[in-house]
PDB file of C-alpha atoms in Angstrom:
ATOM      1  CA  MET A 713      78.194  75.620  72.848  1.00 42.00           C
ATOM      2  CA  SER A 714      80.791  74.501  75.421  1.00 44.00           C
ATOM      3  CA  LYS A 715      79.905  72.537  78.536  1.00 41.00           C
ATOM      4  CA  SER A 716      80.782  75.479  80.820  1.00 38.00           C
ATOM      5  CA  THR A 717      78.588  77.846  78.805  1.00 36.00           C
ATOM      6  CA  SER A 718      75.702  75.375  78.930  1.00 36.00           C
ATOM      7  CA  THR A 719      76.130  75.107  82.704  1.00 35.00           C
ATOM      8  CA  LEU A 720      76.020  78.898  83.046  1.00 36.00           C
ATOM      9  CA  PHE A 721      72.799  79.227  81.035  1.00 34.00           C
ATOM     10  CA  PHE A 722      71.230  76.367  83.006  1.00 34.00           C
ATOM     11  CA  THR A 723      72.177  78.114  86.243  1.00 36.00           C
ATOM     12  CA  LEU A 724      70.579  81.375  85.113  1.00 37.00           C
ATOM     13  CA  GLN A 725      67.361  79.526  84.251  1.00 35.00           C
ATOM     14  CA  LEU A 726      67.333  77.942  87.700  1.00 35.00           C
ATOM     15  CA  CYS A 727      67.783  81.370  89.259  1.00 39.00           C
ATOM     16  CA  LEU A 728      64.824  82.771  87.314  1.00 36.00           C
ATOM     17  CA  VAL A 729      62.426  80.039  88.364  1.00 36.00           C
ATOM     18  CA  GLY A 730      63.906  79.556  91.837  1.00 37.00           C
ATOM     19  CA  ASN A 731      61.618  82.100  93.457  1.00 38.00           C
ATOM     20  CA  THR A 732      58.534  79.981  92.772  1.00 36.00           C
ATOM     21  CA  VAL A 733      60.025  77.052  94.661  1.00 38.00           C
ATOM     22  CA  VAL A 734      60.600  78.898  97.898  1.00 42.00           C
ATOM     23  CA  LEU A 735      56.913  79.308  98.610  1.00 50.00           C
ATOM     24  CA  ALA A 736      56.525  75.691  99.735  1.00 65.00           C
ATOM     25  CA  SER A 737      58.604  72.525 100.031  1.00 77.00           C
ATOM     26  CA  ILE A 738      57.981  68.886 100.896  1.00 83.00           C
ATOM     27  CA  GLY A 739      58.812  69.428 104.558  1.00 80.00           C
ATOM     28  CA  ASP A 740      56.461  72.313 105.319  1.00 81.00           C
ATOM     29  CA  LYS A 741      53.667  70.765 103.205  1.00 86.00           C
ATOM     30  CA  SER A 742      53.832  67.455 105.077  1.00 87.00           C
ATOM     31  CA  GLN A 743      51.093  66.405 107.471  1.00 87.00           C
ATOM     32  CA  VAL A 744      53.650  65.633 110.185  1.00 88.00           C
ATOM     33  CA  TYR A 745      54.953  69.194 110.136  1.00 88.00           C
ATOM     34  CA  ASN A 746      51.565  70.902 110.124  1.00 90.00           C
ATOM     35  CA  GLN A 747      50.097  68.728 112.887  1.00 88.00           C
ATOM     36  CA  CYS A 748      53.189  69.378 115.008  1.00 90.00           C
ATOM     37  CA  LEU A 749      52.843  73.095 114.332  1.00 89.00           C
ATOM     38  CA  GLN A 750      49.245  73.192 115.552  1.00 89.00           C
ATOM     39  CA  LEU A 751      50.034  71.286 118.752  1.00 90.00           C
ATOM     40  CA  CYS A 752      53.120  73.395 119.469  1.00 90.00           C
ATOM     41  CA  ARG A 753      51.209  76.659 119.144  1.00 90.00           C
ATOM     42  CA  ILE A 754      48.457  75.390 121.437  1.00 88.00           C
ATOM     43  CA  ASN A 755      50.904  74.171 124.091  1.00 88.00           C
ATOM     44  CA  ASN A 756      53.634  76.843 123.918  1.00 88.00           C
ATOM     45  CA  CYS A 757      52.139  80.084 122.589  1.00 89.00           C
ATOM     46  CA  ILE A 758      49.847  82.771 123.941  1.00 87.00           C
ATOM     47  CA  ASP A 759      49.603  84.158 120.408  1.00 87.00           C
ATOM     48  CA  GLU A 760      51.830  84.131 117.321  1.00 82.00           C
ATOM     49  CA  THR A 761      54.413  86.343 119.055  1.00 85.00           C
ATOM     50  CA  ASP A 762      54.381  85.637 122.797  1.00 85.00           C
ATOM     51  CA  PHE A 763      55.471  82.487 124.633  1.00 84.00           C
ATOM     52  CA  LYS A 764      53.648  80.946 127.590  1.00 84.00           C
ATOM     53  CA  GLN A 765      57.025  80.400 129.264  1.00 87.00           C
ATOM     54  CA  ARG A 766      59.975  82.774 129.070  1.00 88.00           C
ATOM     55  CA  PRO A 767      62.262  81.729 126.154  1.00 87.00           C
ATOM     56  CA  SER A 768      66.079  81.664 126.247  1.00 87.00           C
ATOM     57  CA  LEU A 769      68.039  84.913 126.155  1.00 89.00           C
ATOM     58  CA  SER A 770      69.312  84.269 122.599  1.00 85.00           C
ATOM     59  CA  LEU A 771      65.735  83.960 121.301  1.00 87.00           C
ATOM     60  CA  ILE A 772      64.771  87.193 123.053  1.00 87.00           C
ATOM     61  CA  LEU A 773      67.785  89.112 121.724  1.00 87.00           C
ATOM     62  CA  LEU A 774      67.209  87.940 118.135  1.00 87.00           C
ATOM     63  CA  ARG A 775      63.449  88.518 118.444  1.00 87.00           C
ATOM     64  CA  TRP A 776      62.189  84.999 117.769  1.00 90.00           C
ATOM     65  CA  SER A 777      58.409  84.808 117.920  1.00 88.00           C
ATOM     66  CA  CYS A 778      56.629  81.794 119.372  1.00 90.00           C
ATOM     67  CA  LYS A 779      55.291  80.955 115.907  1.00 88.00           C
ATOM     68  CA  GLU A 780      58.834  80.938 114.467  1.00 89.00           C
ATOM     69  CA  ASP A 781      60.154  78.861 117.356  1.00 88.00           C
ATOM     70  CA  CYS A 782      57.407  76.276 116.797  1.00 90.00           C
ATOM     71  CA  SER A 783      58.352  76.156 113.130  1.00 89.00           C
ATOM     72  CA  TYR A 784      61.963  75.416 114.129  1.00 90.00           C
ATOM     73  CA  ILE A 785      60.945  72.695 116.618  1.00 89.00           C
ATOM     74  CA  CYS A 786      58.599  71.031 114.134  1.00 91.00           C
ATOM     75  CA  THR A 787      61.200  71.199 111.376  1.00 90.00           C
ATOM     76  CA  TRP A 788      63.439  68.829 113.314  1.00 88.00           C
ATOM     77  CA  ARG A 789      60.601  66.528 114.346  1.00 91.00           C
ATOM     78  CA  THR A 790      59.650  66.250 110.685  1.00 91.00           C
ATOM     79  CA  VAL A 791      63.274  65.594 109.678  1.00 91.00           C
ATOM     80  CA  ASP A 792      63.499  62.822 112.299  1.00 90.00           C
ATOM     81  CA  TYR A 793      60.272  61.314 110.973  1.00 89.00           C
ATOM     82  CA  PHE A 794      61.458  61.370 107.340  1.00 90.00           C
ATOM     83  CA  VAL A 795      64.864  59.901 108.191  1.00 90.00           C
ATOM     84  CA  SER A 796      63.394  57.152 110.418  1.00 89.00           C
ATOM     85  CA  TYR A 797      61.287  55.907 107.505  1.00 85.00           C
ATOM     86  CA  GLY A 798      64.178  56.045 105.043  1.00 85.00           C
ATOM     87  CA  PHE A 799      63.003  59.121 103.116  1.00 87.00           C
ATOM     88  CA  LYS A 800      65.309  61.871 101.873  1.00 88.00           C
ATOM     89  CA  ILE A 801      65.898  64.883 104.092  1.00 88.00           C
ATOM     90  CA  PRO A 802      63.197  67.430 103.169  1.00 87.00           C
ATOM     91  CA  GLN A 803      63.513  71.150 102.623  1.00 88.00           C
ATOM     92  CA  PHE A 804      61.292  73.679 104.404  1.00 87.00           C
ATOM     93  CA  HIS A 805      60.140  76.823 102.585  1.00 83.00           C
ATOM     94  CA  GLY A 806      62.843  76.214  99.983  1.00 80.00           C
ATOM     95  CA  LYS A 807      65.682  75.856 102.498  1.00 84.00           C
ATOM     96  CA  TRP A 808      67.550  73.007 104.133  1.00 87.00           C
ATOM     97  CA  PRO A 809      67.169  72.592 107.910  1.00 89.00           C
ATOM     98  CA  PHE A 810      69.968  74.120 110.011  1.00 90.00           C
ATOM     99  CA  ILE A 811      70.819  73.754 113.678  1.00 91.00           C
ATOM    100  CA  ARG A 812      70.158  77.029 115.440  1.00 90.00           C
ATOM    101  CA  LEU A 813      73.173  78.315 117.407  1.00 89.00           C
ATOM    102  CA  PHE A 814      72.857  81.288 119.771  1.00 88.00           C
ATOM    103  CA  GLY A 815      69.593  82.110 118.008  1.00 87.00           C
ATOM    104  CA  CYS A 816      71.241  82.324 114.555  1.00 90.00           C
ATOM    105  CA  GLN A 817      69.384  80.542 111.748  1.00 90.00           C
ATOM    106  CA  GLU A 818      72.428  79.772 109.555  1.00 92.00           C
ATOM    107  CA  PRO A 819      75.424  79.828 111.939  1.00 92.00           C
ATOM    108  CA  ALA A 820      78.129  78.867 109.407  1.00 94.00           C
ATOM    109  CA  SER A 821      77.110  81.628 106.985  1.00 93.00           C
ATOM    110  CA  VAL A 822      77.072  84.063 109.923  1.00 94.00           C
ATOM    111  CA  LEU A 823      80.586  83.033 110.961  1.00 95.00           C
ATOM    112  CA  PHE A 824      82.028  83.252 107.453  1.00 95.00           C
ATOM    113  CA  SER A 825      80.312  86.589 106.812  1.00 95.00           C
ATOM    114  CA  ILE A 826      82.025  87.914 109.955  1.00 96.00           C
ATOM    115  CA  LEU A 827      85.351  86.550 108.680  1.00 96.00           C
ATOM    116  CA  ASN A 828      84.834  88.307 105.334  1.00 96.00           C
ATOM    117  CA  PHE A 829      84.026  91.546 107.155  1.00 97.00           C
ATOM    118  CA  SER A 830      87.201  91.131 109.249  1.00 96.00           C
ATOM    119  CA  ALA A 831      89.319  90.404 106.160  1.00 96.00           C
ATOM    120  CA  HIS A 832      88.124  93.610 104.470  1.00 97.00           C
ATOM    121  CA  TRP A 833      88.681  95.619 107.658  1.00 97.00           C
ATOM    122  CA  ILE A 834      92.219  94.295 108.252  1.00 96.00           C
ATOM    123  CA  MET A 835      93.276  94.617 104.607  1.00 96.00           C
ATOM    124  CA  TYR A 836      91.804  98.120 104.249  1.00 96.00           C
ATOM    125  CA  ARG A 837      93.760  99.265 107.309  1.00 96.00           C
ATOM    126  CA  LYS A 838      96.883  97.852 105.665  1.00 95.00           C
ATOM    127  CA  PHE A 839      95.909  99.639 102.437  1.00 96.00           C
ATOM    128  CA  LYS A 840      95.578 102.967 104.304  1.00 94.00           C
ATOM    129  CA  THR A 841      98.993 102.650 105.935  1.00 93.00           C
ATOM    130  CA  ARG A 842     100.761 101.864 102.648  1.00 93.00           C
ATOM    131  CA  ILE A 843      98.945 104.096 100.160  1.00 92.00           C
ATOM    132  CA  ASP A 844      98.974 107.876 100.335  1.00 89.00           C
ATOM    133  CA  ARG A 845      95.736 109.868 100.044  1.00 89.00           C
ATOM    134  CA  SER A 846      97.151 111.687  97.023  1.00 86.00           C
ATOM    135  CA  ASN A 847      97.137 108.429  95.058  1.00 88.00           C
ATOM    136  CA  PRO A 848      94.671 108.670  92.134  1.00 87.00           C
ATOM    137  CA  MET A 849      92.858 105.449  93.186  1.00 90.00           C
ATOM    138  CA  PHE A 850      92.936 105.949  96.961  1.00 92.00           C
ATOM    139  CA  TYR A 851      89.395 107.273  97.370  1.00 93.00           C
ATOM    140  CA  ALA A 852      87.889 104.904  94.807  1.00 92.00           C
ATOM    141  CA  TRP A 853      89.240 101.845  96.631  1.00 95.00           C
ATOM    142  CA  THR A 854      88.311 103.365  99.988  1.00 95.00           C
ATOM    143  CA  TYR A 855      84.735 103.686  98.753  1.00 95.00           C
ATOM    144  CA  PHE A 856      84.847 100.060  97.565  1.00 95.00           C
ATOM    145  CA  SER A 857      86.024  98.924 101.024  1.00 96.00           C
ATOM    146  CA  ILE A 858      83.179 100.795 102.742  1.00 96.00           C
ATOM    147  CA  ILE A 859      80.638  99.212 100.375  1.00 95.00           C
ATOM    148  CA  CYS A 860      82.064  95.737 101.111  1.00 95.00           C
ATOM    149  CA  LEU A 861      82.121  96.257 104.878  1.00 96.00           C
ATOM    150  CA  ASN A 862      78.493  97.334 104.722  1.00 95.00           C
ATOM    151  CA  GLY A 863      77.626  94.353 102.517  1.00 94.00           C
ATOM    152  CA  TRP A 864      79.183  91.755 104.804  1.00 95.00           C
ATOM    153  CA  PHE A 865      77.556  93.381 107.831  1.00 96.00           C
ATOM    154  CA  TRP A 866      74.126  92.889 106.281  1.00 94.00           C
ATOM    155  CA  SER A 867      75.045  89.377 105.169  1.00 94.00           C
ATOM    156  CA  THR A 868      75.751  88.590 108.828  1.00 95.00           C
ATOM    157  CA  VAL A 869      72.442  90.082 109.919  1.00 94.00           C
ATOM    158  CA  PHE A 870      70.440  88.310 107.186  1.00 93.00           C
ATOM    159  CA  HIS A 871      71.880  84.866 107.910  1.00 92.00           C
ATOM    160  CA  SER A 872      71.264  85.436 111.619  1.00 92.00           C
ATOM    161  CA  ARG A 873      67.585  86.298 111.099  1.00 90.00           C
ATOM    162  CA  ASP A 874      65.812  85.952 107.765  1.00 86.00           C
ATOM    163  CA  TRP A 875      63.230  88.743 107.586  1.00 86.00           C
ATOM    164  CA  PRO A 876      61.948  90.591 104.482  1.00 82.00           C
ATOM    165  CA  PHE A 877      63.923  93.698 105.484  1.00 85.00           C
ATOM    166  CA  THR A 878      67.205  91.869 106.147  1.00 87.00           C
ATOM    167  CA  GLU A 879      66.714  89.887 102.929  1.00 86.00           C
ATOM    168  CA  ALA A 880      66.291  93.081 100.883  1.00 83.00           C
ATOM    169  CA  MET A 881      69.357  94.623 102.538  1.00 86.00           C
ATOM    170  CA  ASP A 882      71.443  91.520 101.829  1.00 88.00           C
ATOM    171  CA  TYR A 883      70.385  91.411  98.162  1.00 85.00           C
ATOM    172  CA  SER A 884      70.929  95.138  97.594  1.00 85.00           C
ATOM    173  CA  CYS A 885      74.317  95.177  99.342  1.00 89.00           C
ATOM    174  CA  ALA A 886      75.522  92.077  97.480  1.00 89.00           C
ATOM    175  CA  PHE A 887      74.673  93.729  94.162  1.00 88.00           C
ATOM    176  CA  SER A 888      76.346  96.988  95.225  1.00 90.00           C
ATOM    177  CA  MET A 889      79.589  95.092  96.021  1.00 93.00           C
ATOM    178  CA  VAL A 890      79.669  93.423  92.598  1.00 91.00           C
ATOM    179  CA  LEU A 891      78.795  96.651  90.776  1.00 91.00           C
ATOM    180  CA  THR A 892      81.290  98.757  92.747  1.00 93.00           C
ATOM    181  CA  LEU A 893      84.157  96.388  91.941  1.00 94.00           C
ATOM    182  CA  LEU A 894      83.316  96.789  88.238  1.00 92.00           C
ATOM    183  CA  TYR A 895      83.134 100.577  88.719  1.00 91.00           C
ATOM    184  CA  CYS A 896      86.545 100.775  90.421  1.00 92.00           C
ATOM    185  CA  MET A 897      88.207  98.556  87.827  1.00 93.00           C
ATOM    186  CA  LEU A 898      86.825 100.750  85.033  1.00 92.00           C
ATOM    187  CA  LEU A 899      88.143 103.838  86.834  1.00 90.00           C
ATOM    188  CA  ARG A 900      91.554 102.169  87.101  1.00 90.00           C
ATOM    189  CA  ILE A 901      91.666 101.127  83.441  1.00 89.00           C
ATOM    190  CA  THR A 902      90.642 104.615  82.223  1.00 86.00           C
ATOM    191  CA  ASN A 903      92.538 106.572  84.902  1.00 78.00           C
ATOM    192  CA  LYS A 904      94.123 108.969  82.387  1.00 65.00           C
ATOM    193  CA  THR A 905      90.796 110.177  80.938  1.00 69.00           C
ATOM    194  CA  ASN A 906      88.682 112.640  82.943  1.00 70.00           C
ATOM    195  CA  ARG A 907      85.733 112.416  80.534  1.00 76.00           C
ATOM    196  CA  ALA A 908      85.645 108.630  80.870  1.00 77.00           C
ATOM    197  CA  THR A 909      85.727 108.943  84.669  1.00 78.00           C
ATOM    198  CA  VAL A 910      82.669 111.222  84.669  1.00 82.00           C
ATOM    199  CA  THR A 911      80.784 108.948  82.253  1.00 83.00           C
ATOM    200  CA  ILE A 912      81.579 105.789  84.256  1.00 84.00           C
ATOM    201  CA  THR A 913      80.563 107.458  87.535  1.00 83.00           C
ATOM    202  CA  CYS A 914      77.236 108.655  86.107  1.00 87.00           C
ATOM    203  CA  GLY A 915      76.516 105.211  84.652  1.00 83.00           C
ATOM    204  CA  TYR A 916      77.385 103.546  87.959  1.00 84.00           C
ATOM    205  CA  LEU A 917      75.054 105.807  89.949  1.00 84.00           C
ATOM    206  CA  VAL A 918      72.183 105.355  87.479  1.00 85.00           C
ATOM    207  CA  ILE A 919      72.439 101.531  87.527  1.00 81.00           C
ATOM    208  CA  LEU A 920      72.773 101.420  91.318  1.00 80.00           C
ATOM    209  CA  CYS A 921      69.797 103.719  91.937  1.00 82.00           C
ATOM    210  CA  MET A 922      67.594 101.885  89.417  1.00 79.00           C
ATOM    211  CA  HIS A 923      68.405  98.509  90.946  1.00 72.00           C
ATOM    212  CA  LEU A 924      67.778  99.671  94.512  1.00 72.00           C
ATOM    213  CA  SER A 925      64.467 101.310  93.592  1.00 74.00           C
ATOM    214  CA  HIS A 926      63.298  98.155  91.768  1.00 69.00           C
ATOM    215  CA  LEU A 927      64.407  95.936  94.634  1.00 67.00           C
ATOM    216  CA  TRP A 928      62.661  97.915  97.336  1.00 66.00           C
ATOM    217  CA  SER A 929      59.494  98.236  95.266  1.00 67.00           C
ATOM    218  CA  GLY A 930      59.290  94.435  95.141  1.00 63.00           C
ATOM    219  CA  ARG A 931      59.921  94.143  91.384  1.00 60.00           C
ATOM    220  CA  ILE A 932      63.119  92.105  91.813  1.00 61.00           C
ATOM    221  CA  ASN A 933      63.092  88.623  93.340  1.00 65.00           C
ATOM    222  CA  TYR A 934      65.964  86.399  94.443  1.00 65.00           C
ATOM    223  CA  GLY A 935      66.388  84.733  91.057  1.00 67.00           C
ATOM    224  CA  TYR A 936      66.492  87.987  89.109  1.00 68.00           C
ATOM    225  CA  ASN A 937      68.871  89.557  91.623  1.00 70.00           C
ATOM    226  CA  MET A 938      71.180  86.551  91.332  1.00 73.00           C
ATOM    227  CA  MET A 939      71.089  86.806  87.532  1.00 77.00           C
ATOM    228  CA  LEU A 940      72.110  90.479  87.719  1.00 77.00           C
ATOM    229  CA  ASN A 941      74.990  89.636  90.079  1.00 79.00           C
ATOM    230  CA  VAL A 942      76.189  86.925  87.694  1.00 81.00           C
ATOM    231  CA  ALA A 943      75.909  89.292  84.713  1.00 83.00           C
ATOM    232  CA  MET A 944      77.849  92.067  86.487  1.00 84.00           C
ATOM    233  CA  GLY A 945      80.432  89.599  87.750  1.00 85.00           C
ATOM    234  CA  LEU A 946      81.034  88.128  84.291  1.00 89.00           C
ATOM    235  CA  THR A 947      81.311  91.641  82.832  1.00 89.00           C
ATOM    236  CA  THR A 948      83.973  92.489  85.429  1.00 91.00           C
ATOM    237  CA  VAL A 949      85.841  89.263  84.688  1.00 91.00           C
ATOM    238  CA  ALA A 950      85.746  89.847  80.910  1.00 92.00           C
ATOM    239  CA  ILE A 951      86.986  93.451  81.129  1.00 92.00           C
ATOM    240  CA  THR A 952      89.717  92.821  83.701  1.00 93.00           C
ATOM    241  CA  MET A 953      90.988  89.677  81.972  1.00 93.00           C
ATOM    242  CA  LEU A 954      91.273  91.618  78.711  1.00 93.00           C
ATOM    243  CA  TRP A 955      93.141  94.359  80.578  1.00 92.00           C
ATOM    244  CA  TRP A 956      95.418  91.720  82.155  1.00 92.00           C
ATOM    245  CA  TYR A 957      96.164  90.197  78.743  1.00 92.00           C
ATOM    246  CA  LEU A 958      97.070  93.556  77.203  1.00 91.00           C
ATOM    247  CA  ASN A 959      99.268  94.596  80.153  1.00 90.00           C
ATOM    248  CA  ARG A 960     100.720  91.291  81.358  1.00 86.00           C
ATOM    249  CA  THR A 961     104.262  92.156  80.189  1.00 88.00           C
ATOM    250  CA  LYS A 962     104.275  95.843  81.106  1.00 88.00           C
ATOM    251  CA  LEU A 963     102.629  95.300  84.519  1.00 89.00           C
ATOM    252  CA  PRO A 964     103.838  91.933  85.830  1.00 87.00           C
ATOM    253  CA  TYR A 965     101.808  92.190  89.059  1.00 91.00           C
ATOM    254  CA  VAL A 966      98.457  92.133  87.206  1.00 92.00           C
ATOM    255  CA  TYR A 967      98.512  88.346  87.470  1.00 93.00           C
ATOM    256  CA  LEU A 968      97.002  89.001  90.931  1.00 94.00           C
ATOM    257  CA  ILE A 969      93.725  90.289  89.460  1.00 94.00           C
ATOM    258  CA  ALA A 970      93.759  87.490  86.872  1.00 93.00           C
ATOM    259  CA  TRP A 971      93.985  84.841  89.576  1.00 94.00           C
ATOM    260  CA  PHE A 972      91.342  86.657  91.594  1.00 94.00           C
ATOM    261  CA  ASN A 973      88.970  86.392  88.621  1.00 93.00           C
ATOM    262  CA  ILE A 974      89.741  82.742  87.914  1.00 93.00           C
ATOM    263  CA  LEU A 975      89.382  81.659  91.537  1.00 93.00           C
ATOM    264  CA  THR A 976      86.189  83.714  91.962  1.00 91.00           C
ATOM    265  CA  ILE A 977      84.579  81.827  89.078  1.00 90.00           C
ATOM    266  CA  LEU A 978      85.722  78.479  90.497  1.00 90.00           C
ATOM    267  CA  VAL A 979      84.422  79.080  94.028  1.00 89.00           C
ATOM    268  CA  THR A 980      81.129  80.480  92.704  1.00 84.00           C
ATOM    269  CA  LEU A 981      80.458  76.999  91.312  1.00 84.00           C
ATOM    270  CA  LEU A 982      79.771  76.055  94.942  1.00 82.00           C
ATOM    271  CA  GLU A 983      76.509  77.949  94.567  1.00 76.00           C
ATOM    272  CA  LEU A 984      75.433  75.301  92.030  1.00 76.00           C
ATOM    273  CA  ALA A 985      75.755  72.558  94.629  1.00 78.00           C
ATOM    274  CA  ASP A 986      72.631  71.606  96.546  1.00 78.00           C
ATOM    275  CA  PHE A 987      73.030  69.198  99.438  1.00 83.00           C
ATOM    276  CA  PRO A 988      71.821  68.921 103.053  1.00 84.00           C
ATOM    277  CA  PRO A 989      74.111  70.813 105.439  1.00 86.00           C
ATOM    278  CA  LEU A 990      77.110  68.879 106.706  1.00 88.00           C
ATOM    279  CA  PHE A 991      76.638  68.374 110.466  1.00 89.00           C
ATOM    280  CA  TRP A 992      73.442  70.409 109.906  1.00 87.00           C
ATOM    281  CA  ILE A 993      75.622  73.560 109.775  1.00 90.00           C
ATOM    282  CA  PHE A 994      77.776  73.768 106.611  1.00 91.00           C
ATOM    283  CA  ASP A 995      75.861  74.065 103.334  1.00 88.00           C
ATOM    284  CA  ALA A 996      77.141  75.016  99.869  1.00 88.00           C
ATOM    285  CA  HIS A 997      76.319  78.703 100.372  1.00 87.00           C
ATOM    286  CA  SER A 998      78.248  78.937 103.654  1.00 90.00           C
ATOM    287  CA  LEU A 999      81.243  77.167 102.087  1.00 91.00           C
ATOM    288  CA  TRP A1000      81.141  79.718  99.262  1.00 90.00           C
ATOM    289  CA  HIS A1001      81.279  82.484 101.884  1.00 92.00           C
ATOM    290  CA  ALA A1002      84.269  80.737 103.465  1.00 93.00           C
ATOM    291  CA  SER A1003      86.105  80.570 100.138  1.00 92.00           C
ATOM    292  CA  THR A1004      85.807  84.330  99.530  1.00 93.00           C
ATOM    293  CA  VAL A1005      87.900  85.192 102.620  1.00 95.00           C
ATOM    294  CA  PRO A1006      91.314  84.397 101.026  1.00 94.00           C
ATOM    295  CA  LEU A1007      90.128  85.979  97.756  1.00 95.00           C
ATOM    296  CA  THR A1008      89.668  89.255  99.635  1.00 95.00           C
ATOM    297  CA  ILE A1009      93.345  89.180 100.649  1.00 95.00           C
ATOM    298  CA  LEU A1010      94.363  88.496  97.043  1.00 95.00           C
ATOM    299  CA  LEU A1011      92.286  91.440  95.769  1.00 96.00           C
ATOM    300  CA  TYR A1012      93.787  93.864  98.296  1.00 96.00           C
ATOM    301  CA  ARG A1013      97.289  92.714  97.375  1.00 96.00           C
ATOM    302  CA  PHE A1014      96.497  93.766  93.819  1.00 95.00           C
ATOM    303  CA  MET A1015      95.026  97.082  94.982  1.00 94.00           C
ATOM    304  CA  ILE A1016      98.088  97.954  97.084  1.00 95.00           C
ATOM    305  CA  THR A1017     100.618  96.904  94.437  1.00 93.00           C
ATOM    306  CA  ASP A1018      98.772  98.699  91.659  1.00 92.00           C
ATOM    307  CA  CYS A1019      98.443 101.917  93.669  1.00 92.00           C
ATOM    308  CA  ARG A1020     102.192 101.838  94.327  1.00 91.00           C
ATOM    309  CA  TYR A1021     102.776 101.530  90.594  1.00 89.00           C
ATOM    310  CA  LEU A1022     100.427 104.462  89.891  1.00 87.00           C
ATOM    311  CA  LYS A1023     102.282 106.559  92.449  1.00 81.00           C
ATOM    312  CA  ARG A1024     105.621 105.875  90.741  1.00 80.00           C
ATOM    313  CA  TYR A1025     104.082 106.467  87.315  1.00 70.00           C
ATOM    314  CA  TYR A1026     102.610 109.870  88.205  1.00 63.00           C
ATOM    315  CA  ASP A1027     105.748 110.965  90.062  1.00 58.00           C
ATOM    316  CA  LYS A1028     107.827 110.101  86.989  1.00 59.00           C
ATOM    317  CA  THR A1029     105.358 111.917  84.719  1.00 55.00           C
ATOM    318  CA  LEU A1030     105.599 115.064  86.865  1.00 46.00           C
ATOM    319  CA  LEU A1031     109.411 114.892  86.877  1.00 43.00           C
ATOM    320  CA  ASP A1032     109.540 114.494  83.093  1.00 46.00           C
ATOM    321  CA  SER A1033     107.085 117.382  82.710  1.00 44.00           C
ATOM    322  CA  ASP A1034     109.226 119.641  84.904  1.00 42.00           C
ATOM    323  CA  TYR A1035     112.368 118.603  83.021  1.00 38.00           C
ATOM    324  CA  HIS A1036     110.903 119.478  79.595  1.00 40.00           C
ATOM    325  CA  ARG A1037     109.463 122.721  80.939  1.00 43.00           C
TER     326      ARG A1037
END
């Protein structure tokens, strides 16, 4: 077994057991943290929700409770305590501590999610101006763009405020983006076969509905959802790289999707990294979000170029058909 394959299997195992770690970490189990929490609630809170003094506007707008604000305050007091005694920076509830900006829990991930949303929006508008609605892949790629815009919207919301609802929306939308890319690529590869199109569409809808129902019923945790995303992503890479290899001479532009696949795998390795946030803002996950912005541009370049080819191909086919008739 190669080193890269071993790394992949190790990562999947970590994903499967990762959900048990998030329940408690060294930071939130420490005596310093819990004593601080008790004192903060006594001094600052009327109850778990309401403050004794009016909080800042950003906390009001993002619906921070007094209990959650005390947790944030005590997180940093605990970090200061650990660092002053030469201990490693602790995690809290399975996460590294982040500086809160404008009420957002993970500001870098919020910023880069917004940039990904903007990249999809700008590139889709370019796609619409250059590709005619009669193109056989126009509506499929339009659907993909809508799914991605929705996904990055919920990524922004989730990283701003981590609630069970926003977490479920982020997980479900992330899976739908990965699955929809596979769906659209299969439609493109089998574009000449109507029966294949119907079969692929039915399979896509069944998998999507089953996943969403399992997720919302609580039967899918973070680790299992991550494993599914990895599995779908690797399936997409395998199929599209095979398609690239078979068509690399006939369709010279398909190197775009090949590079998209290769770079996607490389930047996803950032998810394996686990280090305290740089400047208490930039962690491995946020840097992964940052790296997907240029990949979005690369993918849309492929979509536009390929749709132009399909347009020329079908126009030529119609002309040849009329000539023979």
